[in-house]
Tab-separated table of C-alpha atoms and ligand atoms in Angstrom:
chain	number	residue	atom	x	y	z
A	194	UNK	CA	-4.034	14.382	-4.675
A	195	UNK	CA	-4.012	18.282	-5.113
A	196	UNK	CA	-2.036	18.690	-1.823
A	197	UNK	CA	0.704	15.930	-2.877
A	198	UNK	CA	1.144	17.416	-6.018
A	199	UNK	CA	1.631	20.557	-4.968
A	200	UNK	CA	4.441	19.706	-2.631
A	201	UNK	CA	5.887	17.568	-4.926
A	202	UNK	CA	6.302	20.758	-7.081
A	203	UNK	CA	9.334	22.002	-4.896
A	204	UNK	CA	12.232	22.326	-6.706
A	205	UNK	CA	13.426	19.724	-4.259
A	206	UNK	CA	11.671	17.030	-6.398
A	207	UNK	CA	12.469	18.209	-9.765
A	208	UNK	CA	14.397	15.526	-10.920
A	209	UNK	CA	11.759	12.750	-9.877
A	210	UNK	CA	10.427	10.779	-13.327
A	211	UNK	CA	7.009	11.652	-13.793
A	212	UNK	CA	4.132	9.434	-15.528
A	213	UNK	CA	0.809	9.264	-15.454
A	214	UNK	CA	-0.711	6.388	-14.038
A	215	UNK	CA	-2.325	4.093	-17.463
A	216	UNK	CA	-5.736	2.326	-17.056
A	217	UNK	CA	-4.920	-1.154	-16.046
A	218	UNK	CA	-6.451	-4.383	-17.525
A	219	UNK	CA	-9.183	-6.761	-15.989
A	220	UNK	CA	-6.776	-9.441	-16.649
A	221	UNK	CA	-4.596	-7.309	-13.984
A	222	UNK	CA	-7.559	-7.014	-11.642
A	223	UNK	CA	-8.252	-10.954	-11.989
A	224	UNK	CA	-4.881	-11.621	-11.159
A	225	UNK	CA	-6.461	-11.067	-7.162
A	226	UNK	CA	-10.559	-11.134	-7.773
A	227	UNK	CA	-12.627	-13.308	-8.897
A	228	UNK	CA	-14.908	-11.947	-11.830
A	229	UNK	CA	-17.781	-11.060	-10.260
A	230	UNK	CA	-15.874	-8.475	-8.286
A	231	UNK	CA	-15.287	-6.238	-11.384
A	232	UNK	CA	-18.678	-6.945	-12.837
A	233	UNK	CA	-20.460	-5.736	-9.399
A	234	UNK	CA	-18.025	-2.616	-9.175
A	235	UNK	CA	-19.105	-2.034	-13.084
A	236	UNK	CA	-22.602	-2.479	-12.649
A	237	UNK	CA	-22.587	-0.336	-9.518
A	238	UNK	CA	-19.631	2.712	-11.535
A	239	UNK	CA	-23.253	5.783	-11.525
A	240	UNK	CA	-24.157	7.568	-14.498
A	241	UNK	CA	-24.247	10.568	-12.090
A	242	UNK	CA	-24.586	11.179	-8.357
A	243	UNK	CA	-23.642	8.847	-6.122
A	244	UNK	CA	-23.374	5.129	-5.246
A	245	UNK	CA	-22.229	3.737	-1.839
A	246	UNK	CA	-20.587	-0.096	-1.842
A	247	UNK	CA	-20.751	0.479	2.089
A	248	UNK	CA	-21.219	3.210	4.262
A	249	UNK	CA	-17.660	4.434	3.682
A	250	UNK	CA	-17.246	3.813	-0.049
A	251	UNK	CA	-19.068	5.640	-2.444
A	252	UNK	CA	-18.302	6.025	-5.979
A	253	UNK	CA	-18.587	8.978	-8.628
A	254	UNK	CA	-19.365	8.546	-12.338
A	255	UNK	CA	-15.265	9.277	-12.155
A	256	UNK	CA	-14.022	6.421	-9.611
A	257	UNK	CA	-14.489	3.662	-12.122
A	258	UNK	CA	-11.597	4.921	-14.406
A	259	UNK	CA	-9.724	5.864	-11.013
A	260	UNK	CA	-9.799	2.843	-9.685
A	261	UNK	CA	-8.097	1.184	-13.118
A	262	UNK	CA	-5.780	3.792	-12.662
A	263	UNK	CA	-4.789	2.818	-9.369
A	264	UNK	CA	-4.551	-0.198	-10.567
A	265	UNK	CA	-2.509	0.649	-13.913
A	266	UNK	CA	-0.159	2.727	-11.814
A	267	UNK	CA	0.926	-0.070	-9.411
A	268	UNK	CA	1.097	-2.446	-12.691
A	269	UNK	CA	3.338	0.117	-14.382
A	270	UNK	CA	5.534	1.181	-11.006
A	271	UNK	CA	6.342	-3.150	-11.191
A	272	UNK	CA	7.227	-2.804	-14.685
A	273	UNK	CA	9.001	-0.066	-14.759
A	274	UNK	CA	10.766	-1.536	-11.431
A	275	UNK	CA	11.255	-5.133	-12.683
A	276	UNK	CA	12.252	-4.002	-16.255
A	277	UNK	CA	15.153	-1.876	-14.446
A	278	UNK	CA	13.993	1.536	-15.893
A	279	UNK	CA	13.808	2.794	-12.379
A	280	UNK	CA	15.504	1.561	-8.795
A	281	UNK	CA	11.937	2.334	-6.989
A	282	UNK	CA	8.449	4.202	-7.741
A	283	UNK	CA	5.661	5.820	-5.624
A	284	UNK	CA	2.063	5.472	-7.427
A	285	UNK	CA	0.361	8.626	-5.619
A	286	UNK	CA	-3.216	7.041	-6.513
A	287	UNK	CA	-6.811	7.357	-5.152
A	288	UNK	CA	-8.813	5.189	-4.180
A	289	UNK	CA	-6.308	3.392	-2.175
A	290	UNK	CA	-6.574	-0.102	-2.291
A	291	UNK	CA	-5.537	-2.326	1.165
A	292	UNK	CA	-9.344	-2.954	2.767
A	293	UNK	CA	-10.655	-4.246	-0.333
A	294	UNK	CA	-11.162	-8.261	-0.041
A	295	UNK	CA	-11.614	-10.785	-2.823
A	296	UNK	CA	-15.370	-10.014	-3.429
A	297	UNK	CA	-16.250	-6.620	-1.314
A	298	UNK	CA	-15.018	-3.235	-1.843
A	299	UNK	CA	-14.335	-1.543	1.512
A	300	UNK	CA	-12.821	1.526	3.512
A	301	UNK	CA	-12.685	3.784	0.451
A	302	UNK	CA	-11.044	0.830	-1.407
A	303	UNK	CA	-12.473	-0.698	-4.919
A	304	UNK	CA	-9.479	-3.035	-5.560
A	305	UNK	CA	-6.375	-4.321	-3.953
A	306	UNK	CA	-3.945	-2.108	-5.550
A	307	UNK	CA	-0.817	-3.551	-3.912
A	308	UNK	CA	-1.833	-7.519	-4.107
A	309	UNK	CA	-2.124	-6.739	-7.741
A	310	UNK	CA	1.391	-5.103	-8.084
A	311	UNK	CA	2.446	-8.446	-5.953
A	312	UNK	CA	0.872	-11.226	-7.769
A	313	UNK	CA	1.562	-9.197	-11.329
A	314	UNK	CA	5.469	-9.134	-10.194
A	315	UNK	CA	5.102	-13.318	-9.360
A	316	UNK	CA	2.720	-14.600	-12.135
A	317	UNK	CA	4.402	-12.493	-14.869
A	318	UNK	CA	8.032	-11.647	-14.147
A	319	UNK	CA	8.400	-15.159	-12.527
A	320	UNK	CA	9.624	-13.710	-8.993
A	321	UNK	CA	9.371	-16.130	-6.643
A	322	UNK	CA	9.264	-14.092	-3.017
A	323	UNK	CA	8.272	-10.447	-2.828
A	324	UNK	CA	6.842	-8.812	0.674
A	325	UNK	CA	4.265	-6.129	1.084
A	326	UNK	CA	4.907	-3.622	4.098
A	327	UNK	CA	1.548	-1.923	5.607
A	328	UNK	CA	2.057	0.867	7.469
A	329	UNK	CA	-0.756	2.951	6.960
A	330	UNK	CA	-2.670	3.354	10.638
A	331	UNK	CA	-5.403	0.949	9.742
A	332	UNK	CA	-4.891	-2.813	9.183
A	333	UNK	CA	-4.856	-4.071	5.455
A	334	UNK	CA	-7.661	-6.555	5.892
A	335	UNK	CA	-8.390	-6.468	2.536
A	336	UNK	CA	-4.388	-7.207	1.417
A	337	UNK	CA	-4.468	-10.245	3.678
A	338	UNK	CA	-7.395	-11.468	2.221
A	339	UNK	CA	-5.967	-11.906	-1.336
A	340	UNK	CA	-2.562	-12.898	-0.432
A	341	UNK	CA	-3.251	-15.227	2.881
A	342	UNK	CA	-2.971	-18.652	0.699
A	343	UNK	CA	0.183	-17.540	-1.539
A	344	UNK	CA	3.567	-18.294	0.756
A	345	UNK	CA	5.505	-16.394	-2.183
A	346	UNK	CA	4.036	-13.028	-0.789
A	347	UNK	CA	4.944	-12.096	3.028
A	348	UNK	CA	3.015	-9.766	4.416
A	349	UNK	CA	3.736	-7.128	7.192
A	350	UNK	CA	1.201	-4.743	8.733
A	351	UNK	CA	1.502	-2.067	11.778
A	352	UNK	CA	-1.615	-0.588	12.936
A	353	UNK	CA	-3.044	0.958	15.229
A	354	UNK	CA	-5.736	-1.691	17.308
A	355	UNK	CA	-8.661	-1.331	18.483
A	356	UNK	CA	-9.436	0.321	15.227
A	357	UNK	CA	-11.382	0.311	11.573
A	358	UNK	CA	-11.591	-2.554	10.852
A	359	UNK	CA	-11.322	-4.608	13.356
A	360	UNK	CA	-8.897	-7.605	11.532
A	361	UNK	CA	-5.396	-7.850	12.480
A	362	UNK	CA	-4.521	-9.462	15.204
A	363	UNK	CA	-0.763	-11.160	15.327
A	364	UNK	CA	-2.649	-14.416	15.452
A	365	UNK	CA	-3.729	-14.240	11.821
A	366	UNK	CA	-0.586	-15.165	10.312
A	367	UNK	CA	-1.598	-16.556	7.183
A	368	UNK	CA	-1.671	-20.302	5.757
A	369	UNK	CA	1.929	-20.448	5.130
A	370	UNK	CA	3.001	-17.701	8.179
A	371	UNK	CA	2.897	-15.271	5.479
A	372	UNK	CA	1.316	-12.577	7.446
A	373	UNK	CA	2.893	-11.084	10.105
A	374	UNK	CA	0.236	-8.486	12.013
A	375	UNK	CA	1.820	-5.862	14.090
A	376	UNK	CA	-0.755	-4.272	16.320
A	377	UNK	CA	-0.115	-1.298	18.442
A	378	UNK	CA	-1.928	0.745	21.541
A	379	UNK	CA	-3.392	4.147	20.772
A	380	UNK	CA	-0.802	6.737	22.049
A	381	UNK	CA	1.947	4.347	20.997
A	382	UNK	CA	4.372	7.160	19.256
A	383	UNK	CA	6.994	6.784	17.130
A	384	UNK	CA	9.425	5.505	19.118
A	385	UNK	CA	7.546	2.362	20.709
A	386	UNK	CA	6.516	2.188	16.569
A	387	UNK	CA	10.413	2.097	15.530
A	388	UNK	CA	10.936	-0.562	18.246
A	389	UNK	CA	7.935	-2.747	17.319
A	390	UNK	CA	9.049	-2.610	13.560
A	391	UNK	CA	12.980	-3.454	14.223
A	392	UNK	CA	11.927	-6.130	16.472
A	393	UNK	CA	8.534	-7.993	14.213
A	394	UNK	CA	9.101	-6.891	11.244
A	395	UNK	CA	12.542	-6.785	10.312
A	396	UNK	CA	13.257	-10.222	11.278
A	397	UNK	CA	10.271	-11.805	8.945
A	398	UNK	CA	11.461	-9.524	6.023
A	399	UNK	CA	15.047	-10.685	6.324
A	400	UNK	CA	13.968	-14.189	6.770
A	401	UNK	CA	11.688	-14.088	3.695
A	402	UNK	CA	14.415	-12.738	1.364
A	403	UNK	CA	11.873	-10.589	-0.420
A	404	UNK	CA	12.957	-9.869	-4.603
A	405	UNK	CA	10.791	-6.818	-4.420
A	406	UNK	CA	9.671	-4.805	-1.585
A	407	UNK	CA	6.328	-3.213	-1.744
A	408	UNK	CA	4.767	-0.467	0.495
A	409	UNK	CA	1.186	-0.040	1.352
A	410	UNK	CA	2.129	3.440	2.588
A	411	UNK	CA	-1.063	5.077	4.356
A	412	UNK	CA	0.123	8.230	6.622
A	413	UNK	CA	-3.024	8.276	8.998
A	414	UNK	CA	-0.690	7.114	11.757
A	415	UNK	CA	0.539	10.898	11.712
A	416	UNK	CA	-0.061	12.651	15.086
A	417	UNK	CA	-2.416	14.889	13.461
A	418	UNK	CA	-4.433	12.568	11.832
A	419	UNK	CA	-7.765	12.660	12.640
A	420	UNK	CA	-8.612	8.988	12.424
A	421	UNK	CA	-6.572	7.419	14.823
A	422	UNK	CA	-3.801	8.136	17.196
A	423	UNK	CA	-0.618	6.467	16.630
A	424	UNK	CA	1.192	9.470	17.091
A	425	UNK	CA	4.159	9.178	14.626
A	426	UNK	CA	5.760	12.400	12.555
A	427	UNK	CA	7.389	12.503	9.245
A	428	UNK	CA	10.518	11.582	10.500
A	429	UNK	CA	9.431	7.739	11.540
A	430	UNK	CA	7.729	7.553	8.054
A	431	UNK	CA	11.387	8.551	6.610
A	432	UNK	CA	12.457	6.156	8.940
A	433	UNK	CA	10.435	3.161	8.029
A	434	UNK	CA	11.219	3.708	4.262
A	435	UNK	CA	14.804	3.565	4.870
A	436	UNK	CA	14.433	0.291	6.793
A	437	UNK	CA	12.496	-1.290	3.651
A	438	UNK	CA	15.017	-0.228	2.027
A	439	UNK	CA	17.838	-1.453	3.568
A	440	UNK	CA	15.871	-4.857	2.669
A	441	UNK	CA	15.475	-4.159	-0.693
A	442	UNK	CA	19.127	-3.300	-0.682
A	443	UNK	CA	20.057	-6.646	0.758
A	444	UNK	CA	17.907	-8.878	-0.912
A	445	UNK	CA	15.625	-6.891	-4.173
A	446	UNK	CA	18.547	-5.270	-5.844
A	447	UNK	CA	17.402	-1.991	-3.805
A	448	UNK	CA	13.549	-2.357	-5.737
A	449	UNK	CA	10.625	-1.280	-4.228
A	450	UNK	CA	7.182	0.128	-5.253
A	451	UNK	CA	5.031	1.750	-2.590
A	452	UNK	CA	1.691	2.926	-3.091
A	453	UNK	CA	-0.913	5.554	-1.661
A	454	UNK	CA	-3.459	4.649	0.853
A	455	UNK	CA	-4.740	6.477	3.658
A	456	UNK	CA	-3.773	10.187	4.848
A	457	UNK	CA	-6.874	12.416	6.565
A	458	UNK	CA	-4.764	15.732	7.881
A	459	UNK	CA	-3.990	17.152	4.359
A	460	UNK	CA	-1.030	19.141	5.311
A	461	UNK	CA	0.326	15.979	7.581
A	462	UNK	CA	0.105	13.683	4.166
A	463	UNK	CA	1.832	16.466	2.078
A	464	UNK	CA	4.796	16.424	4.442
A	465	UNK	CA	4.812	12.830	5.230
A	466	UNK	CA	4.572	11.828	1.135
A	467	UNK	CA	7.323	14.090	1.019
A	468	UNK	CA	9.460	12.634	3.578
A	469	UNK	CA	8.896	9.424	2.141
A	470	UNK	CA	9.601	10.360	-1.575
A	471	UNK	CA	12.427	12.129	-0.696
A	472	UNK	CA	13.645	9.000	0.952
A	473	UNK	CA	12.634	6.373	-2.185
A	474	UNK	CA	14.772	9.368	-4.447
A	475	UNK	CA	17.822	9.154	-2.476
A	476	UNK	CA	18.198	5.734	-2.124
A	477	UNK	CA	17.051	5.009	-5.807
A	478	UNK	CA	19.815	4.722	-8.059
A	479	UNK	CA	20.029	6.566	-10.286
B	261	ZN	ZN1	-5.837	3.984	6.898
């Protein structure tokens, strides 16, 4: 968060509309988990130290209130979005959000930030399509969990297989082929990415005539990135931005709301949040 902030300090981003992200509801969080979710995650929030929900995820005495505000901020970014008091948000948020399922908090994830902003935008604004793009390096198991039985909500996911964790295969497609999986070789690079998106995952998005676009925008495919090897640069994150949207333009009244999850090479997810930002601000109106 330090390093995104920083860089989003450059005079370059000075007219960007600032808020802080508000603590969300658990009517919000039960719009995706059942209740026993968010009673485990508050009986397990520590006084002090450490507690691990898995070997990965561990939480502070501060992740509890973190975790609403990932939450809150993805609520607000709809509202804000839906309400027309802004073309398009980024919720720069931690803990990310896409590996956690209905009942098990995963991969650094407590809850499913970006289902929520999805389900909040159909149960409460009345939208009746909306698609979630995943392009963060590892596969959103934990998005396709919560959405796999609603056909309102298409999901799209590149990643980088074999990898953490495992799911994702482009035969999981959903009950009501709302998933579309987009798997890709280590070593595959940005321009066998950019090929694999224009040919998978344009075509589903333009057939599901989304009313909102959202982003699950993890930048651990960077070529730095020390988790994985997908090899692509902050140009094909620009890139993929400005292909969601051109969706959003052609169906969503140019909305979309993207949302943080992974990044491991700190100066690789400072330039690549800024390439995307900068993208979201240009093609925002306004
Ligand atoms: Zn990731």
């Amino acid at each position: 968060m330090r390093v995104i902030d920083r860089t989003l300090a450059a005079p370059a981003f000075d007219a960007l509309d600032r808020r802080s992200a508000p603590l969300c509801e658990d009517a919000d969080i039960l719009l995706v988990h059942p209740a026993q979710h968010l009673k485990t995650i508050r009986a397990a929030s520590p006084a002090q130290g450490y507690r691990a929900l898995d070997p990965d995820t561990h939480m502070s005495p501060g992740t509890l209130n973190a975790a609403f505000r990932a939450v809150g901020a993805n609520v607000a970014a709809v509202d804000a979005v839906l309400s027309g008091k802004a073309t398009n948000a980024f919720c720069a948020v931690r803990p990310p959000g896409h590996h956690a399922e209905k009942t098990r908090a995963m991969g650094f994830c407590i809850f499913g930030n970006i289902a929520i902003a999805a389900k909040h935008a159909l149960e409460r604004y009345g939208l009746k399509r909306v698609a979630i793009v995943d392009f963060d390096v590892h596969h959103g198991n934990g998005t396709q969990d919560l959405v796999w039985d609603d056909g309102r909500i298409l999901f799209v996911s590149t990643h980088q297989m074999p990898l953490y964790p495992g799911s994702g295969s482009a035969d999981e497609r959903g009950a009501h082929d709302n998933v579309v999986n987009i798997p890709l070789k280590p070593g595959t690079g940005g321009s066998g990415f950019r090929t694999a998106f224009t040919e998978r995952a344009l075509p589903a998005l333009t057939a599901h005539e989304p009313e909102l676009l959202l982003i699950s925008a993890g930048f651990d495919a960077h070529q730095t990135d020390p988790l994985a090897n997908l090899n692509l640069t902050e140009d094909d994150f620009a890139w993929v931005t400005g292909q969601v949207c051109d969706i959003a333009d052609a169906f969503a009244s140019s909305r979309v709301v993207s949302t943080l999850e992974g990044g491991y090479d700190l100066d690789a997810l400072a330039a690549s949040v800024a390439a995307h930002v900068r993208v979201l601000m240009e093609r925002g109106n306004g």
